[in-house]
Coordinates of C-alpha atoms and ligand atoms in Angstrom, one line a residue:
M718 CA -56.6 -194.0 -81.1
C719 CA -54.8 -193.8 -84.3
G720 CA -53.1 -196.7 -86.0
I721 CA -49.8 -196.1 -87.7
V722 CA -47.8 -198.3 -90.1
G723 CA -44.8 -197.6 -92.2
Y724 CA -42.7 -200.0 -94.5
V725 CA -39.7 -200.2 -96.7
G726 CA -38.5 -203.3 -98.3
S727 CA -39.2 -205.5 -101.2
R728 CA -42.8 -206.6 -100.5
G729 CA -45.7 -204.9 -102.1
S730 CA -46.3 -202.1 -99.6
I731 CA -50.2 -202.0 -100.0
E732 CA -50.2 -205.7 -98.7
V733 CA -48.1 -204.7 -95.7
L734 CA -49.8 -201.5 -94.8
M735 CA -53.4 -202.8 -95.1
G736 CA -52.5 -205.9 -93.1
G737 CA -50.8 -203.8 -90.4
L738 CA -53.8 -201.3 -90.2
K739 CA -56.2 -204.4 -89.8
R740 CA -54.3 -205.6 -86.9
L741 CA -54.4 -202.0 -85.4
E742 CA -58.1 -201.8 -85.9
Y743 CA -58.7 -202.5 -82.3
R744 CA -57.2 -199.1 -81.4
G745 CA -60.4 -197.5 -82.5
Y746 CA -60.7 -195.1 -85.6
D747 CA -63.2 -193.5 -87.9
S748 CA -61.2 -193.1 -91.2
A749 CA -58.2 -194.7 -92.9
G750 CA -55.7 -194.1 -95.7
V751 CA -52.5 -194.9 -97.3
A752 CA -49.7 -193.4 -99.3
V753 CA -47.2 -195.5 -101.4
L754 CA -44.2 -194.5 -103.5
D755 CA -45.1 -195.7 -107.0
G756 CA -41.6 -196.3 -107.9
H757 CA -42.0 -193.9 -110.9
G758 CA -41.0 -190.7 -108.9
G759 CA -44.5 -190.2 -107.6
I760 CA -46.6 -190.7 -104.6
D761 CA -50.1 -192.4 -104.7
T762 CA -52.5 -191.7 -101.9
R763 CA -56.1 -193.2 -101.2
K764 CA -58.2 -192.3 -98.0
H765 CA -61.7 -192.6 -96.8
A766 CA -63.8 -191.9 -93.8
G767 CA -65.3 -194.9 -92.3
K768 CA -63.9 -198.4 -91.6
L769 CA -61.0 -200.1 -93.3
G770 CA -63.3 -202.1 -95.6
I771 CA -64.3 -199.0 -97.4
L772 CA -60.7 -198.2 -98.2
S773 CA -59.8 -201.8 -99.2
D774 CA -62.8 -202.0 -101.5
D775 CA -61.8 -198.8 -103.2
L776 CA -58.2 -200.0 -103.6
A777 CA -59.5 -203.3 -105.0
A778 CA -61.7 -201.6 -107.6
T779 CA -59.0 -198.9 -108.4
P780 CA -55.5 -200.1 -107.3
L781 CA -52.8 -197.8 -106.6
H782 CA -49.5 -198.1 -108.5
E783 CA -47.7 -200.9 -106.7
G784 CA -44.5 -199.8 -104.8
T785 CA -42.4 -201.1 -101.9
T786 CA -42.4 -198.0 -99.8
G787 CA -45.4 -196.6 -97.9
I788 CA -47.2 -195.4 -94.9
G789 CA -50.8 -196.2 -93.6
H790 CA -52.9 -194.6 -90.9
T791 CA -56.3 -195.1 -89.2
R792 CA -57.5 -192.0 -87.6
W793 CA -59.6 -191.3 -84.5
A794 CA -60.9 -187.8 -85.0
T795 CA -59.7 -184.9 -82.9
H796 CA -59.1 -181.8 -84.9
G797 CA -61.8 -182.0 -87.4
G798 CA -64.5 -184.5 -88.1
P799 CA -64.1 -188.0 -89.6
T800 CA -64.4 -187.0 -93.3
D801 CA -62.4 -188.0 -96.5
E802 CA -60.7 -184.7 -96.5
N803 CA -59.6 -184.9 -92.8
A804 CA -58.3 -188.6 -93.3
H805 CA -54.5 -189.1 -93.4
P806 CA -52.1 -189.1 -95.3
H807 CA -51.9 -185.3 -95.8
L808 CA -49.7 -183.9 -98.5
G809 CA -46.8 -181.3 -98.6
D810 CA -44.3 -180.0 -101.1
E811 CA -47.1 -179.8 -103.9
G812 CA -48.1 -183.4 -103.4
R813 CA -44.5 -184.9 -103.4
L814 CA -44.6 -185.5 -99.8
A815 CA -47.1 -187.6 -97.7
L816 CA -47.4 -187.5 -93.9
I817 CA -49.4 -189.1 -91.2
H818 CA -49.8 -188.2 -87.5
N819 CA -51.1 -189.6 -84.3
G820 CA -51.5 -187.1 -81.5
I821 CA -52.4 -183.5 -81.0
I822 CA -50.2 -180.6 -82.2
E823 CA -51.0 -178.0 -79.5
N824 CA -49.5 -175.0 -81.3
F825 CA -50.9 -175.8 -84.7
G826 CA -53.0 -172.7 -84.8
E827 CA -50.0 -170.2 -84.9
L828 CA -48.2 -172.5 -87.2
K829 CA -51.3 -172.7 -89.7
A830 CA -51.4 -168.9 -89.5
E831 CA -47.7 -168.6 -90.6
L832 CA -48.4 -171.1 -93.5
L833 CA -51.5 -169.1 -94.6
E834 CA -49.4 -166.0 -94.7
R835 CA -46.8 -167.7 -96.9
G836 CA -49.6 -168.5 -99.3
H837 CA -50.5 -172.0 -98.5
S838 CA -54.0 -173.4 -98.7
F839 CA -55.4 -176.1 -96.6
S840 CA -57.7 -179.1 -97.7
S841 CA -58.6 -180.2 -94.2
E842 CA -59.3 -178.9 -90.8
T843 CA -56.5 -180.9 -89.2
D844 CA -53.5 -180.1 -87.2
S845 CA -51.7 -182.9 -89.2
E846 CA -51.9 -181.1 -92.4
V847 CA -50.0 -178.2 -90.9
A848 CA -47.1 -180.5 -90.1
A849 CA -47.2 -182.0 -93.7
L850 CA -46.9 -178.6 -95.2
L851 CA -44.1 -177.5 -92.7
V852 CA -42.1 -180.8 -93.6
G853 CA -42.7 -180.1 -97.3
E854 CA -41.3 -176.5 -96.7
A855 CA -38.4 -177.7 -94.8
Y856 CA -37.6 -180.4 -97.5
R857 CA -37.4 -177.6 -100.2
E858 CA -34.7 -176.1 -98.0
T859 CA -32.8 -179.3 -96.9
G860 CA -33.3 -181.6 -99.9
E861 CA -33.4 -184.3 -97.4
L862 CA -36.4 -185.9 -95.6
T863 CA -34.7 -186.6 -92.3
A864 CA -33.3 -183.1 -91.8
A865 CA -36.6 -181.7 -92.8
M866 CA -38.4 -183.8 -90.3
L867 CA -35.8 -182.8 -87.7
Q868 CA -36.3 -179.1 -88.3
V869 CA -40.0 -179.3 -87.9
V870 CA -40.4 -181.5 -85.0
N871 CA -38.3 -178.9 -82.9
R872 CA -41.2 -176.5 -83.7
L873 CA -44.2 -178.6 -82.7
E874 CA -45.6 -178.7 -79.2
G875 CA -47.9 -181.4 -77.7
A876 CA -48.2 -185.0 -78.6
F877 CA -47.3 -186.5 -81.9
T878 CA -45.9 -189.5 -83.8
L879 CA -45.3 -188.4 -87.4
L880 CA -44.3 -190.6 -90.5
A881 CA -43.4 -189.1 -93.7
V882 CA -42.2 -190.2 -97.3
H883 CA -41.1 -188.1 -100.1
A884 CA -41.2 -188.9 -103.9
D885 CA -37.5 -188.0 -104.3
Q886 CA -36.4 -190.6 -101.7
P887 CA -38.3 -193.8 -102.9
D888 CA -36.8 -196.2 -100.3
V889 CA -37.0 -193.9 -97.0
V890 CA -39.6 -193.6 -94.3
V891 CA -38.9 -191.2 -91.6
G892 CA -40.7 -191.2 -88.2
A893 CA -40.6 -189.1 -85.0
R894 CA -42.3 -189.3 -81.6
R895 CA -43.1 -187.1 -78.7
N896 CA -45.7 -188.3 -76.1
S897 CA -47.2 -190.7 -78.6
P898 CA -46.5 -194.4 -79.5
L899 CA -44.1 -195.6 -82.2
V900 CA -42.1 -198.9 -82.4
I901 CA -39.7 -200.2 -85.0
G902 CA -40.0 -203.6 -86.6
L903 CA -36.6 -205.1 -87.9
G904 CA -36.7 -207.3 -90.9
E905 CA -34.1 -208.8 -93.4
G906 CA -33.9 -206.3 -96.3
E907 CA -37.0 -204.7 -94.9
N908 CA -38.1 -202.6 -92.0
F909 CA -41.3 -201.5 -90.4
L910 CA -42.7 -198.8 -88.2
G911 CA -45.9 -199.1 -86.1
S912 CA -48.1 -197.7 -83.4
D913 CA -47.4 -201.0 -81.6
V914 CA -46.0 -204.3 -82.4
A915 CA -49.3 -205.6 -83.8
A916 CA -48.6 -203.5 -86.9
F917 CA -45.7 -205.9 -88.2
V918 CA -45.8 -209.0 -85.8
A919 CA -47.0 -210.9 -89.0
Y920 CA -43.5 -210.2 -90.6
T921 CA -41.0 -210.0 -87.8
R922 CA -40.9 -210.3 -84.1
S923 CA -37.7 -208.3 -83.7
A924 CA -38.3 -204.9 -82.6
M925 CA -36.6 -201.7 -81.5
E926 CA -37.7 -199.1 -79.1
I927 CA -37.8 -195.4 -80.1
G928 CA -37.8 -193.0 -77.1
Q929 CA -39.2 -189.6 -76.4
D930 CA -38.1 -186.9 -78.7
Q931 CA -36.5 -189.3 -81.0
L932 CA -36.5 -189.6 -84.9
V933 CA -36.0 -192.7 -86.9
T934 CA -35.1 -193.1 -90.6
I935 CA -35.7 -196.6 -92.1
R936 CA -34.4 -198.1 -95.3
P937 CA -34.5 -201.7 -96.4
D938 CA -31.1 -202.3 -95.0
S939 CA -30.6 -199.6 -92.3
V940 CA -32.3 -198.1 -89.3
E941 CA -31.0 -194.8 -87.8
V942 CA -32.2 -193.3 -84.7
I943 CA -31.3 -189.8 -83.6
G944 CA -32.5 -187.3 -80.9
F945 CA -34.4 -184.2 -81.7
D946 CA -30.9 -182.6 -81.1
G947 CA -29.7 -184.4 -84.1
Q948 CA -27.3 -186.7 -82.1
P949 CA -27.2 -190.5 -82.7
V950 CA -29.1 -192.7 -80.1
E951 CA -28.3 -196.2 -79.2
A952 CA -31.9 -197.8 -79.4
K953 CA -32.7 -200.9 -77.4
T954 CA -33.9 -204.0 -79.4
F955 CA -36.4 -206.7 -78.1
E956 CA -38.1 -209.7 -79.2
V957 CA -41.8 -209.7 -79.4
N958 CA -43.6 -212.6 -77.5
W959 CA -46.7 -212.4 -79.4
D960 CA -47.4 -214.1 -82.8
A961 CA -49.7 -212.9 -85.4
S962 CA -52.3 -215.5 -84.7
A963 CA -52.4 -214.3 -81.1
A964 CA -53.9 -211.0 -82.5
E965 CA -56.4 -212.9 -84.6
K966 CA -59.8 -214.2 -83.4
G967 CA -58.8 -217.9 -83.6
G968 CA -62.4 -219.0 -84.5
W969 CA -64.1 -217.1 -81.6
P970 CA -67.2 -214.8 -82.5
S971 CA -65.3 -211.9 -81.2
F972 CA -61.9 -210.8 -79.8
M973 CA -63.7 -210.3 -76.5
A974 CA -65.0 -213.9 -76.2
K975 CA -61.4 -215.1 -77.0
E976 CA -59.9 -212.9 -74.6
I977 CA -62.2 -214.0 -71.8
S978 CA -61.4 -217.5 -72.5
E979 CA -57.8 -216.6 -72.1
E980 CA -58.1 -215.2 -68.7
P981 CA -56.9 -218.4 -66.9
E982 CA -53.8 -218.2 -69.1
A983 CA -53.3 -214.5 -68.5
V984 CA -53.2 -215.1 -64.9
A985 CA -50.9 -218.2 -65.3
K986 CA -48.5 -216.5 -67.6
T987 CA -48.2 -213.4 -65.3
I988 CA -47.2 -215.6 -62.4
L989 CA -44.6 -217.6 -64.6
G990 CA -41.0 -217.0 -63.8
R991 CA -41.8 -215.0 -60.7
V992 CA -41.9 -217.6 -58.0
D993 CA -38.6 -219.0 -57.0
D994 CA -37.8 -222.5 -56.1
S995 CA -38.5 -221.9 -52.4
G996 CA -42.1 -220.9 -53.3
L997 CA -41.6 -217.2 -52.7
V998 CA -42.3 -214.3 -55.1
R999 CA -39.2 -213.1 -56.9
I1000 CA -40.1 -210.6 -59.8
P1001 CA -36.7 -210.2 -61.8
E1002 CA -37.9 -206.9 -63.4
L1003 CA -38.0 -205.3 -60.0
D1004 CA -34.1 -205.0 -60.0
G1005 CA -34.8 -201.5 -61.1
L1006 CA -36.2 -200.9 -57.6
D1007 CA -33.7 -202.4 -55.3
E1008 CA -34.6 -203.8 -51.9
A1009 CA -33.4 -200.8 -49.9
T1010 CA -35.6 -198.6 -52.0
L1011 CA -38.6 -200.9 -51.5
R1012 CA -38.0 -200.9 -47.8
D1013 CA -37.8 -197.2 -47.6
I1014 CA -41.1 -196.6 -49.3
D1015 CA -43.6 -194.9 -47.1
R1016 CA -46.5 -194.6 -49.5
V1017 CA -47.8 -196.2 -52.6
V1018 CA -50.0 -194.3 -55.0
V1019 CA -51.6 -196.2 -57.8
I1020 CA -52.6 -194.3 -60.8
A1021 CA -54.5 -195.7 -63.8
C1022 CA -57.9 -195.1 -65.8
G1023 CA -61.0 -197.2 -66.3
T1024 CA -60.6 -200.9 -65.8
A1025 CA -57.0 -200.6 -64.9
A1026 CA -57.9 -198.3 -61.9
Y1027 CA -60.3 -201.0 -60.7
A1028 CA -57.5 -203.5 -60.7
G1029 CA -55.6 -201.1 -58.7
M1030 CA -58.3 -200.7 -56.2
V1031 CA -58.3 -204.6 -55.8
G1032 CA -54.5 -204.6 -55.4
K1033 CA -54.8 -201.8 -52.8
Y1034 CA -56.5 -204.1 -50.3
A1035 CA -53.9 -206.8 -50.8
I1036 CA -50.7 -204.6 -50.7
E1037 CA -51.9 -202.7 -47.5
Q1038 CA -52.6 -206.1 -45.8
W1039 CA -49.4 -207.8 -46.8
A1040 CA -46.8 -204.9 -46.9
R1041 CA -48.5 -202.8 -44.3
V1042 CA -47.8 -199.5 -46.5
P1043 CA -50.5 -197.0 -47.2
V1044 CA -51.9 -197.3 -50.7
D1045 CA -53.9 -194.7 -52.4
V1046 CA -55.7 -195.4 -55.7
E1047 CA -56.1 -192.3 -58.0
L1048 CA -57.5 -191.8 -61.5
A1049 CA -54.5 -190.6 -63.4
H1050 CA -56.3 -187.6 -65.0
E1051 CA -57.3 -186.3 -61.5
F1052 CA -54.0 -187.1 -59.8
R1053 CA -52.0 -185.1 -62.5
Y1054 CA -53.8 -181.7 -61.9
R1055 CA -54.3 -181.6 -58.2
E1056 CA -50.7 -181.0 -57.4
P1057 CA -50.3 -184.2 -55.1
V1058 CA -47.7 -184.2 -52.5
L1059 CA -45.1 -186.7 -53.4
S1060 CA -41.6 -187.4 -52.1
E1061 CA -38.7 -189.8 -53.1
R1062 CA -40.4 -192.3 -50.5
T1063 CA -43.5 -192.3 -52.6
L1064 CA -43.8 -195.2 -55.1
V1065 CA -46.1 -194.4 -57.9
V1066 CA -47.5 -197.6 -59.6
S1067 CA -49.1 -197.0 -62.9
I1068 CA -51.3 -199.7 -64.4
S1069 CA -51.9 -199.6 -68.1
Q1070 CA -52.7 -202.4 -70.6
S1071 CA -51.7 -200.4 -73.6
G1072 CA -48.9 -198.4 -71.9
E1073 CA -49.8 -195.5 -74.0
T1074 CA -52.8 -193.9 -72.2
M1075 CA -51.9 -190.3 -72.2
D1076 CA -53.6 -189.5 -68.9
T1077 CA -51.7 -192.1 -67.1
L1078 CA -48.3 -191.3 -68.9
M1079 CA -48.5 -187.6 -68.1
A1080 CA -49.3 -188.5 -64.5
V1081 CA -46.2 -190.8 -64.5
K1082 CA -44.1 -188.0 -65.9
Y1083 CA -45.5 -185.7 -63.1
A1084 CA -44.6 -188.2 -60.5
R1085 CA -41.1 -188.4 -61.8
E1086 CA -40.7 -184.7 -61.9
Q1087 CA -41.6 -184.7 -58.2
G1088 CA -38.9 -187.1 -57.4
A1089 CA -41.2 -190.1 -56.7
R1090 CA -40.2 -193.6 -57.7
T1091 CA -42.2 -195.2 -60.4
L1092 CA -43.3 -198.7 -61.3
S1093 CA -45.3 -199.6 -64.4
I1094 CA -47.6 -202.6 -64.7
C1095 CA -48.2 -203.0 -68.4
N1096 CA -49.3 -205.4 -70.9
T1097 CA -47.5 -204.1 -74.0
Q1098 CA -43.8 -204.6 -74.3
G1099 CA -41.8 -201.5 -75.4
A1100 CA -44.7 -199.2 -74.7
T1101 CA -44.0 -195.6 -73.6
I1102 CA -45.3 -195.8 -70.0
P1103 CA -42.8 -198.6 -69.0
R1104 CA -40.0 -196.6 -70.8
E1105 CA -40.8 -193.6 -68.5
S1106 CA -40.8 -195.7 -65.3
D1107 CA -37.9 -196.8 -63.0
A1108 CA -39.1 -200.4 -63.3
V1109 CA -41.8 -202.4 -65.2
V1110 CA -43.8 -205.5 -64.2
Y1111 CA -45.2 -206.8 -67.5
T1112 CA -48.5 -208.6 -67.4
H1113 CA -48.3 -211.5 -69.9
A1114 CA -51.9 -211.5 -71.0
G1115 CA -50.9 -211.4 -74.7
P1116 CA -52.5 -208.9 -77.2
E1117 CA -55.8 -207.7 -76.0
V1118 CA -57.5 -206.5 -79.1
A1119 CA -61.2 -205.8 -77.9
V1120 CA -61.6 -202.3 -76.7
A1121 CA -63.2 -203.6 -73.4
S1122 CA -60.5 -204.9 -71.2
T1123 CA -61.0 -208.4 -69.8
K1124 CA -57.9 -210.8 -69.4
A1125 CA -55.7 -207.6 -68.9
F1126 CA -57.9 -206.8 -65.8
V1127 CA -57.2 -210.2 -64.0
A1128 CA -53.6 -210.1 -65.1
Q1129 CA -53.2 -206.6 -63.7
I1130 CA -54.6 -207.8 -60.3
T1131 CA -52.3 -210.8 -60.4
A1132 CA -49.2 -208.5 -61.2
M1133 CA -50.3 -206.2 -58.1
Y1134 CA -50.7 -209.3 -55.9
L1135 CA -47.1 -210.5 -56.9
F1136 CA -45.8 -207.2 -56.2
G1137 CA -47.5 -206.8 -52.9
L1138 CA -46.2 -210.3 -51.8
Q1139 CA -42.6 -209.3 -52.7
L1140 CA -43.0 -206.0 -51.1
G1141 CA -44.3 -207.7 -47.9
Q1142 CA -41.4 -210.2 -48.0
V1143 CA -38.7 -207.4 -48.5
R1144 CA -40.3 -205.2 -45.8
G1145 CA -40.6 -208.2 -43.4
T1146 CA -44.3 -207.7 -42.8
L1147 CA -45.2 -211.0 -44.4
D1148 CA -43.7 -214.2 -42.8
E1149 CA -42.5 -216.7 -45.3
G1150 CA -45.0 -219.3 -44.4
R1151 CA -47.9 -217.1 -44.9
A1152 CA -46.4 -215.7 -48.1
R1153 CA -45.9 -219.3 -49.5
G1154 CA -49.5 -220.1 -48.7
L1155 CA -50.7 -217.0 -50.4
V1156 CA -48.6 -217.9 -53.6
R1157 CA -50.0 -221.4 -53.7
E1158 CA -53.4 -219.9 -53.6
L1159 CA -52.7 -217.5 -56.5
Q1160 CA -51.1 -220.3 -58.4
A1161 CA -54.6 -222.2 -58.1
V1162 CA -56.5 -219.3 -59.6
P1163 CA -56.1 -220.3 -63.4
E1164 CA -57.6 -223.6 -62.8
Q1165 CA -60.4 -222.0 -60.8
L1166 CA -60.9 -219.4 -63.5
A1167 CA -61.3 -222.3 -66.0
S1168 CA -64.0 -223.8 -63.9
V1169 CA -66.0 -220.5 -63.8
L1170 CA -65.6 -220.1 -67.6
S1171 CA -66.9 -223.6 -68.1
S1172 CA -70.1 -222.9 -66.0
G1173 CA -70.9 -219.6 -68.0
E1174 CA -74.2 -221.0 -69.5
R1175 CA -76.6 -219.7 -67.1
I1176 CA -75.1 -216.1 -67.2
R1177 CA -75.4 -216.3 -70.9
E1178 CA -79.0 -217.1 -70.7
L1179 CA -79.6 -214.2 -68.2
A1180 CA -78.0 -211.8 -70.6
K1181 CA -80.3 -212.8 -73.4
W1182 CA -83.2 -212.6 -71.1
M1183 CA -82.4 -209.1 -70.0
A1184 CA -81.4 -207.8 -73.3
D1185 CA -84.1 -204.9 -73.0
T1186 CA -83.1 -203.9 -69.5
Q1187 CA -82.5 -200.3 -69.2
S1188 CA -80.5 -200.1 -65.8
V1189 CA -78.3 -202.6 -63.9
L1190 CA -76.7 -202.0 -60.4
F1191 CA -73.8 -203.6 -58.9
L1192 CA -73.0 -204.1 -55.3
G1193 CA -69.7 -205.2 -53.7
R1194 CA -67.8 -204.9 -50.5
H1195 CA -64.0 -204.7 -49.8
V1196 CA -62.3 -206.3 -52.6
G1197 CA -65.7 -206.9 -54.2
Y1198 CA -66.4 -203.2 -54.5
P1199 CA -63.9 -202.7 -57.5
V1200 CA -65.4 -205.8 -59.0
A1201 CA -68.8 -204.0 -58.8
L1202 CA -67.3 -200.9 -60.5
E1203 CA -65.8 -203.1 -63.3
G1204 CA -69.1 -204.9 -63.9
A1205 CA -70.8 -201.7 -64.3
L1206 CA -68.2 -200.2 -66.6
K1207 CA -68.4 -203.3 -68.9
L1208 CA -72.2 -202.9 -69.3
K1209 CA -71.9 -199.2 -70.1
E1210 CA -69.1 -199.5 -72.5
L1211 CA -70.6 -202.7 -74.3
A1212 CA -74.4 -202.5 -74.1
Y1213 CA -74.6 -198.7 -73.7
I1214 CA -76.8 -199.2 -70.7
H1215 CA -77.0 -197.0 -67.6
A1216 CA -75.1 -199.2 -64.9
E1217 CA -73.6 -198.3 -61.7
G1218 CA -71.4 -199.9 -59.1
F1219 CA -71.7 -199.2 -55.4
A1220 CA -70.0 -200.2 -52.2
A1221 CA -72.7 -202.3 -50.6
G1222 CA -72.3 -200.4 -47.3
E1223 CA -73.2 -197.2 -49.2
L1224 CA -76.8 -198.4 -50.0
K1225 CA -78.6 -196.9 -47.1
H1226 CA -76.7 -193.6 -47.6
G1227 CA -78.6 -192.9 -50.7
P1228 CA -78.5 -195.4 -53.6
I1229 CA -81.2 -197.6 -52.1
A1230 CA -83.7 -194.9 -53.3
L1231 CA -82.9 -196.2 -56.8
I1232 CA -84.5 -199.7 -55.8
E1233 CA -87.9 -200.2 -57.3
P1234 CA -89.7 -203.4 -58.2
G1235 CA -87.9 -205.3 -60.9
Q1236 CA -84.6 -203.3 -60.7
I1237 CA -81.9 -205.7 -61.6
V1238 CA -79.0 -205.7 -59.0
F1239 CA -75.8 -208.0 -59.0
V1240 CA -74.1 -208.6 -55.8
I1241 CA -70.7 -209.8 -55.3
V1242 CA -71.0 -211.7 -52.1
P1243 CA -68.0 -212.1 -49.9
S1244 CA -67.0 -215.6 -48.7
P1245 CA -68.8 -216.7 -45.7
R1246 CA -65.3 -217.6 -44.3
D1247 CA -64.1 -214.0 -44.5
P1248 CA -62.6 -212.8 -41.2
N1249 CA -64.5 -209.4 -41.2
S1250 CA -67.9 -211.1 -41.3
L1251 CA -68.8 -208.9 -44.3
H1252 CA -70.7 -211.8 -45.6
A1253 CA -73.5 -211.3 -43.1
K1254 CA -73.6 -207.6 -43.9
V1255 CA -73.9 -208.1 -47.6
V1256 CA -76.6 -210.9 -47.2
S1257 CA -78.6 -208.3 -45.2
N1258 CA -78.0 -205.8 -48.0
I1259 CA -79.6 -208.4 -50.3
Q1260 CA -82.6 -208.6 -48.0
E1261 CA -83.0 -204.9 -48.0
I1262 CA -83.1 -204.5 -51.8
R1263 CA -85.2 -207.6 -52.2
A1264 CA -87.7 -206.1 -49.7
R1265 CA -88.1 -203.3 -52.2
G1266 CA -88.7 -205.3 -55.2
A1267 CA -85.0 -205.8 -56.6
R1268 CA -84.2 -208.8 -58.7
V1269 CA -81.0 -210.0 -57.3
I1270 CA -78.4 -212.0 -59.0
A1271 CA -75.7 -213.1 -56.4
I1272 CA -72.2 -214.1 -57.3
A1273 CA -71.4 -216.4 -54.4
E1274 CA -69.0 -219.1 -53.6
A1275 CA -69.9 -222.7 -53.9
G1276 CA -71.8 -224.0 -50.8
D1277 CA -72.9 -220.6 -49.5
A1278 CA -76.4 -221.4 -48.6
A1279 CA -77.1 -218.1 -46.9
V1280 CA -77.9 -216.3 -50.1
L1281 CA -80.3 -218.9 -51.4
P1282 CA -83.6 -217.5 -49.6
Y1283 CA -82.9 -214.0 -51.0
A1284 CA -81.5 -214.0 -54.4
D1285 CA -83.4 -214.6 -57.7
E1286 CA -80.3 -216.1 -59.2
V1287 CA -77.0 -217.4 -57.7
I1288 CA -73.9 -217.7 -59.9
R1289 CA -71.4 -219.9 -58.2
I1290 CA -67.7 -219.4 -58.1
P1291 CA -65.1 -221.7 -56.4
L1292 CA -64.0 -221.4 -52.9
A1293 CA -61.1 -218.9 -52.7
S1294 CA -59.6 -216.8 -49.9
P1295 CA -61.1 -213.2 -49.8
F1296 CA -58.2 -211.6 -51.8
F1297 CA -58.5 -214.0 -54.7
E1298 CA -62.3 -213.9 -55.1
P1299 CA -62.2 -210.7 -57.4
L1300 CA -60.2 -212.8 -59.9
L1301 CA -63.1 -215.3 -60.0
A1302 CA -66.2 -213.1 -59.4
V1303 CA -65.4 -210.7 -62.3
V1304 CA -65.7 -213.4 -65.0
P1305 CA -69.4 -213.9 -64.8
L1306 CA -69.7 -209.9 -65.2
H1307 CA -67.4 -209.9 -68.3
I1308 CA -69.4 -212.6 -69.8
F1309 CA -72.7 -210.9 -68.9
G1310 CA -71.6 -207.6 -70.5
M1311 CA -70.5 -209.2 -73.6
E1312 CA -73.5 -211.5 -74.0
L1313 CA -75.9 -208.6 -73.3
A1314 CA -74.3 -206.5 -75.9
A1315 CA -74.2 -209.4 -78.4
A1316 CA -78.0 -210.0 -77.8
K1317 CA -78.6 -206.3 -78.6
G1318 CA -76.7 -206.8 -81.9
L1319 CA -73.8 -204.4 -80.9
D1320 CA -70.2 -204.4 -81.9
V1321 CA -68.7 -206.4 -78.9
D1322 CA -65.1 -205.6 -79.9
Q1323 CA -65.4 -201.9 -81.1
P1324 CA -68.0 -200.2 -79.1
R1325 CA -69.1 -196.8 -80.3
N1326 CA -67.2 -193.7 -79.2
L1327 CA -64.5 -195.8 -77.6
A1328 CA -60.8 -196.4 -78.5
K1329 CA -58.7 -199.2 -77.2
S1330 CA -55.8 -196.9 -76.2
V1331 CA -56.7 -193.2 -75.4
T1332 CA -53.5 -191.6 -76.6
V1333 CA -54.8 -188.0 -76.2
E1334 CA -55.5 -186.2 -72.9
Ligands
AGP2197 C1 -61.6 -201.0 -70.2 O1 -62.7 -201.9 -70.4 C2 -61.8 -199.7 -70.9 N1 -61.6 -199.8 -72.4 C3 -60.9 -198.4 -70.5 O2 -61.5 -198.1 -69.3 C4 -59.4 -198.9 -70.2 O3 -59.2 -199.7 -69.1 C5 -58.8 -197.5 -70.0 O4 -58.7 -196.6 -71.1 C6 -57.2 -197.6 -69.5 O5 -56.5 -198.2 -70.7 P1 -55.1 -198.7 -70.4 O6 -55.1 -199.9 -69.6 O7 -54.5 -199.1 -71.8 O8 -54.2 -197.6 -69.8

């Protein structure tokens, strides 16, 4: 989704804006532009369809007038295709005002008609240009950019983050947000605005939240936040625990390769500080949901999208087992519109790496309107979804830049497990001895993950060998089923290959008809030590598909000899109890998806058509 950067200070604004947009590239975009106040009473803008490189080459060839105030934007096309004209910034007040926008202005049609009636003409097909012209008109009335923005945002419906600058106010950037991301970077004699902290973390790690329906005015030495009602707001500050290098590749061939290598650390850091001296889970952030509330819950509903939803599906098994409370996992965009029955005893747990996924955010808002309690599991500090929730358990996976989620997935499962363990302890359904044992097993996972990573060579070879395959199936059972879904999603979104994940038990109810000679099937094999004897069932599933010519790649724990006669390949993972197996079994599938995409010469970090954070519904 769109990347947004704003700057006021003493640095050359182009350097800050382009550097910030570069670090926001991962959000996915198809055009880019900047506007700078040229210090001579004018505004200079440059914008192009395509990647940032096109814009930076043009700026190198034909530099803008240097200035110290500006705004920058990377656009993911919604209204109007990815063209130079539709790229942001858009101008108002006869070119004396520039504005950038992330989101969708739902009432832009009627507003555009009004502007046309008043004689305005448009150079783009975008809803954003409507906002630029409206703020330009309002500026003519108010003579002040903050007041002009305040007047206009109260007329807009939908989701928007807006930034604007005006030639008359060379050291001011004004921003406003509703249902769309914006965060403030606090510097010395300089201040920043960004879609997320990656926009300015190279310059400052002090940040300030800006809430729903709030407007911010930044100058080099001041930051003022007001509500859309014009009243001052006391905004919360926080320290960013990422550093700029964390958002860079650090020598890896891709962000995805780097982030897969960080999966052990993502799990370890998510556990850190959440196990007390007695070896029991104690999540400090859960204080927003006191123990009485946690005991009173009679149902948990997990809402998320994509990979985050699969992490929720894994967590479901554990929470039901440890806390003995029913857990449903729903795709946020389905949950939101089926008018689910919720009560104040329902806990709605949202899972989101970005914390800005509009489908999930709107579902959280719906849940709150229905009186449910809300807990956010999120990887991005200060993001919108945690701010809309009663409590948040942050995953500490660090910045996840590749569009395909990997380390966040294992961190999300870890956070779900920690929550499930604490919930079981609070509700008395998990005795302390068993809880301590499970905590110790969870604490062993980072090392086990590291050993899986170190034995990734065979899976890399398989991926290269299979580069021309047109279809891959994934089978899993119990907690292995969501892993099968995740493996399939990775192949779809990275290698653009048809892939499908199934519950292994579902095979004979239809999918087995897909099996023909040479069909590649990954099978996540449960531990032979599992109490439900699912292992034997899955081994017989392998026999059924082998009998029909499938090529089976089994992911099985070390020492499991039962699979050897039936699998063409066996990828080994360390011994772990059933609930922790997903954290290990998914790593070969992440590597496989990445390597197969690389073997096809595809962009592993920014797959086609996708954005890192889907901030539109
Ligand atoms: C994961 O590989 C995908 N890029 C996508 O499914 C993602 O998990 C989903 O869009 C949810 O994003 P979020 O975690 O930021 O809410």
